[in-house]
Amino acid sequence: MIYEGNSGLKNAYNQSYGLSWNYEKMFGGSKQFYNTLSFYYKPVANALTRGYRYDSATGVRTYKTYNVSGNRSIEANHNFFLYFGNKGQFVLSNILNGTWSNVGDYIGEDSAPVRQSVKNFFLSDRLGLQCQLGRQSITASVDLTRRNTSSSRAGFTSIHATNINYSLSGVFKLPCNFGLSTDLNLYTRRGYMDEMMNTTDFVWNAGVTYTAAKGALVFMLDGFDLLHQLNNVTYAVNAQGRTETYRNILPRYVLLHIQYRFNFMPKKAKSRFDNK
């Protein structure tokens, strides 16, 4: 790979125009309902993109950053939260988002890079239910994301993929100043052309805390991916429809950390406070 500079780059300007509506209602004492609806239009002037030129004879890609015009997105959101139960201990929530975007790129194969355009549509929905029983909390949720990516570029393969994440988590206060937090997650990805991206991962994380010195000293032991399900190499598709590879040096770990909390007030401030 070869990277070239570009001394003629201009500053990019991000703009955002929005309209939102909020509704709130309380009924039956502890029952509350929140509802929001919003729309946004976000154009970008002189957006920056890293294009490339591919030489099929040598297999070398030469990358260069360009300014591109025409980048814009339209976004719509609808969120609601419903608190219910005799003490409002249950919360039902839904977060819905739809985003359409047009993203410019510069690509050339055995020729100078020319402007290309990639269109993306994302539809995501998160449905959650939380239960707060005294000092104990349990949350269940389902996250769904649908992606459609297309382009008129020669050789571009359209993407019609679906990601679904299921999660169950809890935070519990135990006797003798101990605490426990844990979450179970099932991540599924389907519809990608590269089979390495069509994955199913079951991930379990957990943490234990112990509080001492009247809450001033906290010991925390956290474990991530206790079942060793995640790969240290992950793949993602960016806005231009290109597959990106990420390598995580620590795909799983156990971490012990200690937190000490204290309040310090300077003498001058303390004297002013005492004289009031």
mmCIF file of C-alpha atoms in Angstrom, residues 32 45 55 60 66 108 148 165 207 236 252:
data_model
loop_
_atom_site.group_PDB
_atom_site.id
_atom_site.type_symbol
_atom_site.label_atom_id
_atom_site.label_comp_id
_atom_site.label_asym_id
_atom_site.label_seq_id
_atom_site.Cartn_x
_atom_site.Cartn_y
_atom_site.Cartn_z
ATOM 1 C CA GLN A 32 -45.400 8.045 33.216
ATOM 2 C CA ALA A 45 -19.548 20.478 2.473
ATOM 3 C CA ASP A 55 -3.002 -1.293 -10.101
ATOM 4 C CA VAL A 60 -0.723 -2.181 -5.242
ATOM 5 C CA TYR A 66 -9.894 13.912 -1.316
ATOM 6 C CA GLY A 108 -9.929 4.050 -9.778
ATOM 7 C CA ASN A 148 -29.099 -1.766 2.658
ATOM 8 C CA ASN A 165 -28.436 -8.590 19.434
ATOM 9 C CA GLY A 207 -18.255 -8.199 37.609
ATOM 10 C CA ALA A 236 -17.136 -4.151 9.674
ATOM 11 C CA ARG A 252 -11.060 -11.356 26.613
#
